[in-house]
CSV table of C-alpha atoms in Angstrom, one decimal:
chain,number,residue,atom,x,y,z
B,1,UNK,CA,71.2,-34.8,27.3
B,2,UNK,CA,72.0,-36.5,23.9
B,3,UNK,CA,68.9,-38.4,24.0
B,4,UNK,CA,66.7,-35.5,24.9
B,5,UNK,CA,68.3,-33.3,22.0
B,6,UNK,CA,67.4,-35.9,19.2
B,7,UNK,CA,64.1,-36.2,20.5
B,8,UNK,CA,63.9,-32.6,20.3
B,9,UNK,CA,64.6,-32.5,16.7
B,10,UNK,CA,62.5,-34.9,15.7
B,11,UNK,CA,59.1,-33.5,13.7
B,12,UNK,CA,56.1,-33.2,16.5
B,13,UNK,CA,53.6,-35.1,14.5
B,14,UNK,CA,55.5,-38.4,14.1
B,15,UNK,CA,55.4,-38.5,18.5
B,16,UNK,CA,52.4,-37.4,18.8
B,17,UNK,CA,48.3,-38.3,18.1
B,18,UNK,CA,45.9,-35.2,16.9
B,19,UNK,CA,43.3,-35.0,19.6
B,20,UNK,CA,39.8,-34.8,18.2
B,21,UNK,CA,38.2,-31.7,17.9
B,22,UNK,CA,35.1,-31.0,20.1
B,23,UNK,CA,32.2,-29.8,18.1
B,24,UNK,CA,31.8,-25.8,18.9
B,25,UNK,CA,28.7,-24.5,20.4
B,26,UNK,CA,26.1,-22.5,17.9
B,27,UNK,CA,23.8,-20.2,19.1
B,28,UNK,CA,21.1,-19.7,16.5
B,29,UNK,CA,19.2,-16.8,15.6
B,30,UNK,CA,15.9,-16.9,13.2
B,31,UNK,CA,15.6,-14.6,10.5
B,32,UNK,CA,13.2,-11.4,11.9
B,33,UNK,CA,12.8,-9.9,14.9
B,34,UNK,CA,10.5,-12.5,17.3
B,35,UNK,CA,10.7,-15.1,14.6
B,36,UNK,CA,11.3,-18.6,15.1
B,37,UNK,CA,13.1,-20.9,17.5
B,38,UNK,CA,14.6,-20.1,21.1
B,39,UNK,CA,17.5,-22.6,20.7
B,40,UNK,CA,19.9,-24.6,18.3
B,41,UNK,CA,18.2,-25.9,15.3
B,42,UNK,CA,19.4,-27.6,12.3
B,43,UNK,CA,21.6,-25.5,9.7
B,44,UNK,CA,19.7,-24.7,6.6
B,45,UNK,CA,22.1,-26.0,3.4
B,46,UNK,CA,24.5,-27.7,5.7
B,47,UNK,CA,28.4,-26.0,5.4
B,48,UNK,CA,31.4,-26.1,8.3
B,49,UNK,CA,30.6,-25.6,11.7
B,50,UNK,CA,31.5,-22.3,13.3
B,51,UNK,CA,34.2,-21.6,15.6
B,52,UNK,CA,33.3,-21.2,19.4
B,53,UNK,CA,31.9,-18.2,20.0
B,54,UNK,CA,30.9,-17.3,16.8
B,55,UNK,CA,27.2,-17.0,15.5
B,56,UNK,CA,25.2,-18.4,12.7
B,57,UNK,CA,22.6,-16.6,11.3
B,58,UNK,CA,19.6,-19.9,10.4
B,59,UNK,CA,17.8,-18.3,7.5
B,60,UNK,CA,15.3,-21.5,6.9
B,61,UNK,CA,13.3,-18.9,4.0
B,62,UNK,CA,14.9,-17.6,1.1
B,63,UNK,CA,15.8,-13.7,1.2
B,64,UNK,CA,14.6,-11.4,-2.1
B,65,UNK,CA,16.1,-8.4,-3.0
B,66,UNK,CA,13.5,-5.8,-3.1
B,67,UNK,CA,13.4,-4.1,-6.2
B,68,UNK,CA,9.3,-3.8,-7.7
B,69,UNK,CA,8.6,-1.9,-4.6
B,70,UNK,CA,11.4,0.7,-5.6
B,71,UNK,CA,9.4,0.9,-9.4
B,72,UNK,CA,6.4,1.4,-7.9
B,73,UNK,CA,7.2,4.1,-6.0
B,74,UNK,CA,9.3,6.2,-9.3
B,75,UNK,CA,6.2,5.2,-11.2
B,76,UNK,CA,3.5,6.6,-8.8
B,77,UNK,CA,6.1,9.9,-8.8
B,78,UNK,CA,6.6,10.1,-13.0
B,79,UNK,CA,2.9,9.9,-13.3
B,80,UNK,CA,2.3,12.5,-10.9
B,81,UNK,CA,5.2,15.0,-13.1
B,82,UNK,CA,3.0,13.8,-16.0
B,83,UNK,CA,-0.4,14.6,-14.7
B,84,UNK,CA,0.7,18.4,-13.2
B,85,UNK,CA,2.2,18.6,-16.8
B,86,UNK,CA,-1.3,17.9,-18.2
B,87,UNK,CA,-2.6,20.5,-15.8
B,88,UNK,CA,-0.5,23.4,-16.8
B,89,UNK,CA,-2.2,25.7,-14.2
B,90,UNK,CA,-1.0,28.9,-15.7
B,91,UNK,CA,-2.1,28.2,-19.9
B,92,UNK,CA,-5.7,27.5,-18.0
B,93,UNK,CA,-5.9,30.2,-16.1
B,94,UNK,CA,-4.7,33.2,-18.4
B,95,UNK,CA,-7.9,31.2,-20.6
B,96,UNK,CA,-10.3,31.5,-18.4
B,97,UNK,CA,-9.2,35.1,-17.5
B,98,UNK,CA,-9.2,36.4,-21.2
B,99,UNK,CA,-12.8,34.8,-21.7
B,100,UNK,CA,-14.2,36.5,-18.5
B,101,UNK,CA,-15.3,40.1,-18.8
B,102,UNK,CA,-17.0,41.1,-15.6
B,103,UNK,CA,-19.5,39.3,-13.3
B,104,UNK,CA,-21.7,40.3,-10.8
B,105,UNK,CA,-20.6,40.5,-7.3
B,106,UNK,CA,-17.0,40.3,-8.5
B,107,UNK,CA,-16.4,36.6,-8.2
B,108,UNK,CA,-15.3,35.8,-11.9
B,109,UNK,CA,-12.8,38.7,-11.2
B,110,UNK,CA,-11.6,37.0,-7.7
B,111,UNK,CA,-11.3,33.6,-9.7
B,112,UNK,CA,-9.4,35.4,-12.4
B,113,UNK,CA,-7.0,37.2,-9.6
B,114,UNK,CA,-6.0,33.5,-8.0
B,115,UNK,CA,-2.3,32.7,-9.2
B,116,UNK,CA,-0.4,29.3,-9.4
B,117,UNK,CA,1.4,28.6,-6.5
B,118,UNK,CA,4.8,28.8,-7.3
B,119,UNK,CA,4.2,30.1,-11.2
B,120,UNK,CA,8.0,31.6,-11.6
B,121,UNK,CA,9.5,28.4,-10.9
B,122,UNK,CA,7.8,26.0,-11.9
B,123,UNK,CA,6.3,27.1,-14.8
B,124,UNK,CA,3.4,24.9,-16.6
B,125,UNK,CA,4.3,22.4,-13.6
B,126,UNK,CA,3.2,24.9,-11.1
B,127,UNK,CA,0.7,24.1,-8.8
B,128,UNK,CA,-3.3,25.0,-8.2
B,129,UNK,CA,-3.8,28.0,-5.9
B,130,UNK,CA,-4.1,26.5,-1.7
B,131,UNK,CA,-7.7,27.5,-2.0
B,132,UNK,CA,-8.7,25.4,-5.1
B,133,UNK,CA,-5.8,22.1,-3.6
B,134,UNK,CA,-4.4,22.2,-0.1
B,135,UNK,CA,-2.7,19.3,-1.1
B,136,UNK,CA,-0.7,21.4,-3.4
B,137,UNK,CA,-1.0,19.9,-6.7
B,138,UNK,CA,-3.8,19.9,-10.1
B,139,UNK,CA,-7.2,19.9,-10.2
B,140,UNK,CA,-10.4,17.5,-10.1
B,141,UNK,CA,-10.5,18.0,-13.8
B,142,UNK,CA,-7.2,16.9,-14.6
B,143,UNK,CA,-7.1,14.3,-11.9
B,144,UNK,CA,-10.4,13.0,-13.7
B,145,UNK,CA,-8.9,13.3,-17.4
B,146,UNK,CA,-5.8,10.9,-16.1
B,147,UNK,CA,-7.9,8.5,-14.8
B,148,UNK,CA,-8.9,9.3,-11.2
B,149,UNK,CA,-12.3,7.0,-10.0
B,150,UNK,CA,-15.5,8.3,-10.3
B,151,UNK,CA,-18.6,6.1,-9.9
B,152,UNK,CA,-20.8,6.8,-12.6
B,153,UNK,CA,-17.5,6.6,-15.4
B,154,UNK,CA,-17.2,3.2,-13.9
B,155,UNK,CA,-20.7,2.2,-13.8
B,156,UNK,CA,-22.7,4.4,-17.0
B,157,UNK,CA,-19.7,4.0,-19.3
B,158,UNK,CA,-18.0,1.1,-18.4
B,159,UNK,CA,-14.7,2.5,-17.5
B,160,UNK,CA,-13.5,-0.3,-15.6
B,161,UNK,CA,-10.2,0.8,-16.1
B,162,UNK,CA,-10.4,3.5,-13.4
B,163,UNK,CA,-10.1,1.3,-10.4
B,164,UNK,CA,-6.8,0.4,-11.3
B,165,UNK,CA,-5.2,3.9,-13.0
B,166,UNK,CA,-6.7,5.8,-9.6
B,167,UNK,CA,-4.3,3.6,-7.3
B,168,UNK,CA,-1.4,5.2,-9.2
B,169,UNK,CA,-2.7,8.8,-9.2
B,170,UNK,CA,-2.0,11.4,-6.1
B,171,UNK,CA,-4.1,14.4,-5.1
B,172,UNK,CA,-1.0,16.6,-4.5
B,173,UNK,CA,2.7,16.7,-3.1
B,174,UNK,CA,1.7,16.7,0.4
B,175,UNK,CA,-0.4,12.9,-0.6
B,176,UNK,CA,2.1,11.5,-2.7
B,177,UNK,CA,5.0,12.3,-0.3
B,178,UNK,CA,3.0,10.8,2.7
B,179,UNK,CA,2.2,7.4,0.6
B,180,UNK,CA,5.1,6.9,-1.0
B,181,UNK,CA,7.4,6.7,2.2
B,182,UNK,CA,4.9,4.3,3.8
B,183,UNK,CA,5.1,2.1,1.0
B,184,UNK,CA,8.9,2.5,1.4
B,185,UNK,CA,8.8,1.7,4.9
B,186,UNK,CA,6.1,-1.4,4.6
B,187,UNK,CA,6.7,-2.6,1.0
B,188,UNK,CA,10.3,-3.1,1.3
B,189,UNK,CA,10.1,-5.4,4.2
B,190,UNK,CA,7.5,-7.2,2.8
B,191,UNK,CA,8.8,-7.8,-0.5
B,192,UNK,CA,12.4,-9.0,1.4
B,193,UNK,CA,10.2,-11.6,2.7
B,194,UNK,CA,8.2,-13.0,0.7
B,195,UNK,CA,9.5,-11.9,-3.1
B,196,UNK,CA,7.9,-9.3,-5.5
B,197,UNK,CA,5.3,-12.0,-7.4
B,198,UNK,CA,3.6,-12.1,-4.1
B,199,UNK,CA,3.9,-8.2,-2.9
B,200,UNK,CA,3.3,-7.0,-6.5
B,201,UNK,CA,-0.2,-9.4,-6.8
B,202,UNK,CA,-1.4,-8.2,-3.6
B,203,UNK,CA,-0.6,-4.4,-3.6
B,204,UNK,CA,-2.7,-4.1,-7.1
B,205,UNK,CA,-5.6,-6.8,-5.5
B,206,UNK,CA,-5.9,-5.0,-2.4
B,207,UNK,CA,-5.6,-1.4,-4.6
B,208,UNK,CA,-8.7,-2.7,-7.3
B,209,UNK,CA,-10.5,-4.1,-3.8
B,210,UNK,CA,-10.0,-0.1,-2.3
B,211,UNK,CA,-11.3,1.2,-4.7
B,212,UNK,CA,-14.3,-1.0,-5.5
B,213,UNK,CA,-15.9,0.0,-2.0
B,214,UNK,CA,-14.9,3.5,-2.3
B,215,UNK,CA,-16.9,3.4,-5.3
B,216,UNK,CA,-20.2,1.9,-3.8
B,217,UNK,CA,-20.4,4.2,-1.3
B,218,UNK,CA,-18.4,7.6,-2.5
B,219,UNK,CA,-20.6,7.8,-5.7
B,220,UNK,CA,-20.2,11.6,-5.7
B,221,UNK,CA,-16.9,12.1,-5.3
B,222,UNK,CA,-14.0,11.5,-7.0
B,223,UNK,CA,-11.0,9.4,-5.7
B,224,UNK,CA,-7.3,8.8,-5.8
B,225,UNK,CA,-4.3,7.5,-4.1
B,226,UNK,CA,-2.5,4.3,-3.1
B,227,UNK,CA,-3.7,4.4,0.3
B,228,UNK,CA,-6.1,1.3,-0.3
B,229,UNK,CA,-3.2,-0.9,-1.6
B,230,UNK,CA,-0.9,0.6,1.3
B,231,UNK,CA,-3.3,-0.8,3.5
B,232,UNK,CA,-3.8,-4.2,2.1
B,233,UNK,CA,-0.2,-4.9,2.9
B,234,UNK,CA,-1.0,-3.5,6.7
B,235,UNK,CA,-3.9,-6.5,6.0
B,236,UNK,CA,-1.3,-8.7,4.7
B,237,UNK,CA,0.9,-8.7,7.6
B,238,UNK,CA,-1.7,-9.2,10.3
B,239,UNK,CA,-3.0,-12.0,8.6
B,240,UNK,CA,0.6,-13.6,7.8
B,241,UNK,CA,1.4,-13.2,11.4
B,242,UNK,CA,-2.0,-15.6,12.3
B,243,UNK,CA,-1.3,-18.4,9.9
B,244,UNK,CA,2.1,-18.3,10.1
B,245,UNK,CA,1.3,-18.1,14.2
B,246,UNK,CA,3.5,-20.9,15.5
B,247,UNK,CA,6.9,-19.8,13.7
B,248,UNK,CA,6.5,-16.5,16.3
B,249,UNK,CA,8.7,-16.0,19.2
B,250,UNK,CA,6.5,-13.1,20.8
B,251,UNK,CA,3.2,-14.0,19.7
B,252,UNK,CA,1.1,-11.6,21.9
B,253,UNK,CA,3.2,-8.6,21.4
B,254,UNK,CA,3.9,-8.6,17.5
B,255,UNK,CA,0.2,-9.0,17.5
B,256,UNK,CA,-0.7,-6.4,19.9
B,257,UNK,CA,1.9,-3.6,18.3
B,258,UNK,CA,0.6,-4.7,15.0
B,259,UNK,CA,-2.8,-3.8,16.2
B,260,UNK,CA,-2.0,-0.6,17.5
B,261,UNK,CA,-0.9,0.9,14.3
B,262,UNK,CA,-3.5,-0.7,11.7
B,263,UNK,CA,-6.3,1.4,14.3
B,264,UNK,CA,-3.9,4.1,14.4
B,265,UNK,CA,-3.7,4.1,10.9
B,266,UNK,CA,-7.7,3.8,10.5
B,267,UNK,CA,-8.6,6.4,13.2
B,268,UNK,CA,-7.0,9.0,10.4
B,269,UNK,CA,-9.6,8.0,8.3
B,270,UNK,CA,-12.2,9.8,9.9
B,271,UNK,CA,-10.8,13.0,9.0
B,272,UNK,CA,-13.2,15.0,6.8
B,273,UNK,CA,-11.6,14.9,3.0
B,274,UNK,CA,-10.3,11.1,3.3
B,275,UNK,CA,-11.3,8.6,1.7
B,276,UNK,CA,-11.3,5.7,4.3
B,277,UNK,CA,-13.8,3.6,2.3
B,278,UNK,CA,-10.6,2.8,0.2
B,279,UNK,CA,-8.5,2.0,3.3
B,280,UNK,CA,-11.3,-0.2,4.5
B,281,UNK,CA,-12.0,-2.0,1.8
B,282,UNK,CA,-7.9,-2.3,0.6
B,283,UNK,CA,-7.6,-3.9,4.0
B,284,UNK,CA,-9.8,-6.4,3.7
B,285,UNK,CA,-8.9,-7.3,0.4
B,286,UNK,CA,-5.2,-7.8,2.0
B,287,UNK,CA,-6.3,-9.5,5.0
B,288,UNK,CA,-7.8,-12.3,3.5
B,289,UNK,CA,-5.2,-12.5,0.4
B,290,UNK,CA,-2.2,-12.7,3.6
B,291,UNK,CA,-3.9,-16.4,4.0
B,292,UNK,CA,-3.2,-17.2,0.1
B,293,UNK,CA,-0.5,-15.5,-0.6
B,294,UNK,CA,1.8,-15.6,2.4
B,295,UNK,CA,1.5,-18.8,3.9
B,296,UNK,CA,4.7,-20.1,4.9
B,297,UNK,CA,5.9,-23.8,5.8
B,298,UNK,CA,6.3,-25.1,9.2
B,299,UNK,CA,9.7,-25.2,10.8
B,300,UNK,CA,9.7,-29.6,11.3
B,301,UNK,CA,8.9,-29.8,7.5
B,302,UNK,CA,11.9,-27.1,6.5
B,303,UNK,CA,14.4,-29.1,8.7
B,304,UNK,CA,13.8,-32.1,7.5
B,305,UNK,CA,14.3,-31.1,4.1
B,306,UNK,CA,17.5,-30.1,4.7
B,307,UNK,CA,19.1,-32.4,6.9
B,308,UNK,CA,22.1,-33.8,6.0
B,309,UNK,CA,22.5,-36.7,3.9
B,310,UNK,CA,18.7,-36.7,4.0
B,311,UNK,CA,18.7,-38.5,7.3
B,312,UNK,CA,15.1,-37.9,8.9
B,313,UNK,CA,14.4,-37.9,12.5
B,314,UNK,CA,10.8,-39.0,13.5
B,315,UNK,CA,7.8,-39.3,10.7
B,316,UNK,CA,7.5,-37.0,7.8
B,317,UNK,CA,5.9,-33.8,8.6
B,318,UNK,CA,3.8,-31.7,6.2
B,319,UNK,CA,4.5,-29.2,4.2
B,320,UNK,CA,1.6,-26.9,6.1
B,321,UNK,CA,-0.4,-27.3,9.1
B,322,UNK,CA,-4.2,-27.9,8.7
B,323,UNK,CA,-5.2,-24.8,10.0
B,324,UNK,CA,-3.0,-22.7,8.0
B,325,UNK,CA,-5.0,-24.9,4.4
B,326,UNK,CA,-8.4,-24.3,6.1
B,327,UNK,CA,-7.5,-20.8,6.7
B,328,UNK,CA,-6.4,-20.4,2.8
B,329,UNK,CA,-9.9,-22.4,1.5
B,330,UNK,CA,-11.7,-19.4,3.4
B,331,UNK,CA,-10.0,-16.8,2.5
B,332,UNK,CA,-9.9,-17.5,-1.2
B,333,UNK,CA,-14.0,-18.5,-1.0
B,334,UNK,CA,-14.2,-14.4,0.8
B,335,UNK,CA,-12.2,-12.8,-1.7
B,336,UNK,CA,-13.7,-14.4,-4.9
B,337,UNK,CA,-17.2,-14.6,-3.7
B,338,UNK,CA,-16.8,-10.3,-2.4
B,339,UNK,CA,-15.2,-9.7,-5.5
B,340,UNK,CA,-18.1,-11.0,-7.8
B,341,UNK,CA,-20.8,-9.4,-5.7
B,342,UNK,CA,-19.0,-5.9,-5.3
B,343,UNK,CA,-18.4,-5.4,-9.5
B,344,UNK,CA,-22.4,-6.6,-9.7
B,345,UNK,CA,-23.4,-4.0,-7.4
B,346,UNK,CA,-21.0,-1.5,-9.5
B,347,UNK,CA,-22.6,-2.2,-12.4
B,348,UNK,CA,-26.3,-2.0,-11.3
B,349,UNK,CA,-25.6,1.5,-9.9
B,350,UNK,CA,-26.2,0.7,-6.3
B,351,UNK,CA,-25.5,3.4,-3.6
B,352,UNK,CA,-24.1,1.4,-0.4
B,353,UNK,CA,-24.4,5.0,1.2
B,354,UNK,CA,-28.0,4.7,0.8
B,355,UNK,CA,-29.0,1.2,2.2
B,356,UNK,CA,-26.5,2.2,5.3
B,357,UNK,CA,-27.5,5.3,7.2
B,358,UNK,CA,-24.9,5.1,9.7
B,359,UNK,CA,-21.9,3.9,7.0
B,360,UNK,CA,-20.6,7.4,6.5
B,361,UNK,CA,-19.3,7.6,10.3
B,362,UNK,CA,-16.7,5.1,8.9
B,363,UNK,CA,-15.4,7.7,6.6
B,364,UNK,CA,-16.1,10.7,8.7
B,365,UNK,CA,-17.1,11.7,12.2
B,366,UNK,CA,-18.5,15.1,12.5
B,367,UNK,CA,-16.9,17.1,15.6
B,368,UNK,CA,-16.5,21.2,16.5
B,369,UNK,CA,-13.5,21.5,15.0
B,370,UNK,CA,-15.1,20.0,11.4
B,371,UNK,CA,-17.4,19.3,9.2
B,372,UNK,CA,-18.5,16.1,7.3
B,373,UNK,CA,-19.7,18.2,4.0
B,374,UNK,CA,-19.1,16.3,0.9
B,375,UNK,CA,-15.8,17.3,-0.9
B,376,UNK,CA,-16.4,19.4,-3.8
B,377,UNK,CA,-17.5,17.6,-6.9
B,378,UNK,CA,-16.4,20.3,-10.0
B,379,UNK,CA,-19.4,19.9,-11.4
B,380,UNK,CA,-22.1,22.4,-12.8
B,381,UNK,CA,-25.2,23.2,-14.0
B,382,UNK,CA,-24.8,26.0,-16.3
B,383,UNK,CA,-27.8,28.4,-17.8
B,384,UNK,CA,-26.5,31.2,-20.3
B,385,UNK,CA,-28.7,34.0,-21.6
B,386,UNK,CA,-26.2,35.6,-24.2
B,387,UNK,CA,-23.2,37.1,-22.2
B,388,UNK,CA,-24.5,36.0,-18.9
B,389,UNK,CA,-23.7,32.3,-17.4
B,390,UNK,CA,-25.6,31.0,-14.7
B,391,UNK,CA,-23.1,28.9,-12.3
B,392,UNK,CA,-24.7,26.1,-9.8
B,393,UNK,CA,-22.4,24.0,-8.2
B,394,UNK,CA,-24.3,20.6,-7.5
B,395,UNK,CA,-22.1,19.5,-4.3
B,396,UNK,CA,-22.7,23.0,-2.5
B,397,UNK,CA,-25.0,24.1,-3.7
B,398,UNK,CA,-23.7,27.8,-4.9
B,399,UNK,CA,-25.4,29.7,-7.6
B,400,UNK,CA,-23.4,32.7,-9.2
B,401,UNK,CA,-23.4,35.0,-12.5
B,402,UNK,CA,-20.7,35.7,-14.6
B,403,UNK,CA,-20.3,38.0,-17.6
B,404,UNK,CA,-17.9,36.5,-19.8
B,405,UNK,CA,-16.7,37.3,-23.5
B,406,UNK,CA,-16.1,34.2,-24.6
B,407,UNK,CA,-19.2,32.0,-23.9
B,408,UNK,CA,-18.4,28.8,-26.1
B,409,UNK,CA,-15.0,28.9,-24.0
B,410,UNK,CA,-15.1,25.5,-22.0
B,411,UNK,CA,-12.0,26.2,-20.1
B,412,UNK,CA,-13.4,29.8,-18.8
B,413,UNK,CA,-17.0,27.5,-17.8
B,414,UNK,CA,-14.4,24.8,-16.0
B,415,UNK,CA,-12.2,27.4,-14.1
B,416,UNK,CA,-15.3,29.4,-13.0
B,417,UNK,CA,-16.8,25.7,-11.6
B,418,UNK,CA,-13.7,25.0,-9.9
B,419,UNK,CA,-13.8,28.2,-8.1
B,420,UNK,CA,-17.3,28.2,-7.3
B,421,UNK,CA,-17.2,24.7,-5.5
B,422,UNK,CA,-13.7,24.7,-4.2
């Protein structure tokens, strides 16, 4: 009993030998949903071991905190307060009313009789009546004057300028609301991914590539909207899913969904009013810049790189698989060499709509429930025999005669347009 009492009091350690602990199991999960391997891989920057049962997260690419697609979206909304405060709906209407006298058949008087939507409120930030914008929100004019796209500015007066200002102009509340949360939805993913050099080079490519085939084949029409650079990134991420192919877990159905909601996405294009020239040619332009721009490096190469101790197993791998360079080399021959010939074509004046007789179902596929007339231009051919002004709308067509008192009043002539064609 003695003996077993001062082995009792004796310190634990001094008897006995630490066993060795046994490594604990990892389970490892790749960074995205469907991405990368199905079992343990190495850890990326080395660090303890986790406890048994716990998980580590392998993050082989470096995560960005997304902060340009944020910007984008208050700047696309403060120049959409500026351009409604360059419209001032109600200054331009009680204008044009005080220059118009009477008319024949009424119409000035109707034109006169249309309030601002929302005039109390709002006040010079109220909106164009439903008739003139369903999309609640200024007119062609203004829309124009901030730098919306129109052809012949681009082409006759060498306003190359417009195809970039008309990516960051909206039509109305119900268009800038609808882009604005699908660039929240896609941009903010993207630019977690792969930074916001990359997402910010490619949303204004893909935006100038939009609108550079809106304008060879919408030469009578004015455009707007970030729809074209939205749908580069929906370019973008089908092409980063093909080169960066093997680093998928579910190949076939990231791919398949993926489809399903670019054609989706397309298929609304054909809606009469829509501009799908500009999704068209923004997705292109963001396909082929996914090759360049979002190429990422192969698994073997990242986990060699950060092995410990810089111990390599096997031989060196590359940096990038061959197909993913040959698919860049492509890509970047594409985009420069459609690039060049699309500003050439610009320049010359060339109507695409013209050479293609069938090119205007992409934008627009007549059915019974609509029509694929033109949108209206705003523009007029005006007559004037002292008091009396000869209207003629040139996108529909319509011919009216106002009385006015005012006849050297330009924003009377511009209100009366705007009614005529809207």
């Amino acid at each position: 009993t003695q003996k077993r009492a001062r082995r009792t009091n004796q310190p634990a350690t001094s008897r006995r030998t630490p066993r060795r602990p046994r490594p604990a199991r990892t389970r490892v999960q790749a960074r995205g949903p469907g991405r990368g391997p199905t079992g343990p891989a190495p850890r990326a920057g080395g660090g303890a071991m986790p406890r048994r049962g716990e998980t580590q997260e392998f993050r082989p690419f470096r995560r960005w905190f997304p902060f340009l697609v944020p910007l984008f979206v208050a700047a696309n909304i403060a120049l959409f307060v500026r351009t409604m405060y360059v419209n001032d709906c109600p200054a331009h209407a009680a204008a044009a009313a005080a220059a118009i006298g009477d008319s024949v058949g009424g119409a000035a008087g109707a034109a006169a009789a249309h309030g601002c939507m929302l005039e109390p409120d709002l006040g010079r930030y109220a909106f164009q009546p439903y008739k003139e914008n369903p999309l609640v929100g200024p007119t062609s004019a203004t829309l124009l004057e901030m730098g919306a796209l129109e052809t012949g500015k681009v082409a006759k007066d060498h306003e190359w300028w417009r195809l970039i200002t008309c990516i960051w102009l909206h039509a109305g509340v119900i268009h800038i609301l609808a882009n604005m949360l699908s660039l929240l939805m896609i941009g903010i993913r993207l630019e977690k991914e792969f930074g916001f050099l990359r997402i910010g080079t490619l949303y204004v490519i893909s935006g100038v590539g939009g609108s550079l085939l809106s304008a060879l084949f919408m030469v009578s029409n004015i455009s707007v909207g970030a729809s074209g650079a939205l749908f580069g990134l929906l370019g973008s991420m089908l092409s980063e899913l093909i080169t960066n192919w093997t680093i998928y877990e579910n190949k076939c159905a990231a791919l398949l969904t993926l489809v399903m909601i670019i054609l989706i996405n397309l298929a609304v294009g054909i809606l009469p009013h829509v501009d799908n020239f500009a999704h068209i040619g923004g997705f292109v332009s963001g396909f082929f810049l996914g090759f360049v721009l979002l190429m990422r490096p192969q698994f073997g190469y990242i986990n060699q790189k950060n092995s410990h101790l810089g111990v390599h197993s096997g031989t060196p791998k590359s940096k990038y698989k061959i197909y993913q360079i040959v698919l860049l080399v492509i890509a970047l021959v594409i985009l420069i060499c459609g690039f060049i010939t699309g500003f050439v074509l610009l320049m010359q004046g060339f109507d695409a709509s013209q050479q293609c007789s069938w090119c205007h179902y992409l934008s627009c596929v007549p059915t019974s429930q609509w029509d694929c007339n033109k949108a209206p231009n705003n523009y007029c051919l005006s007559s004037q025999l002292g008091d009396q002004l000869n209207l003629t709308c040139q996108s529909t067509g319509k011919t009216e005669t106002y009385v006015i008192s005012s006849p050297s009043n330009p924003e009377a002539v511009k209100h009366l347009c705007l009614s005529l064609c809207s």
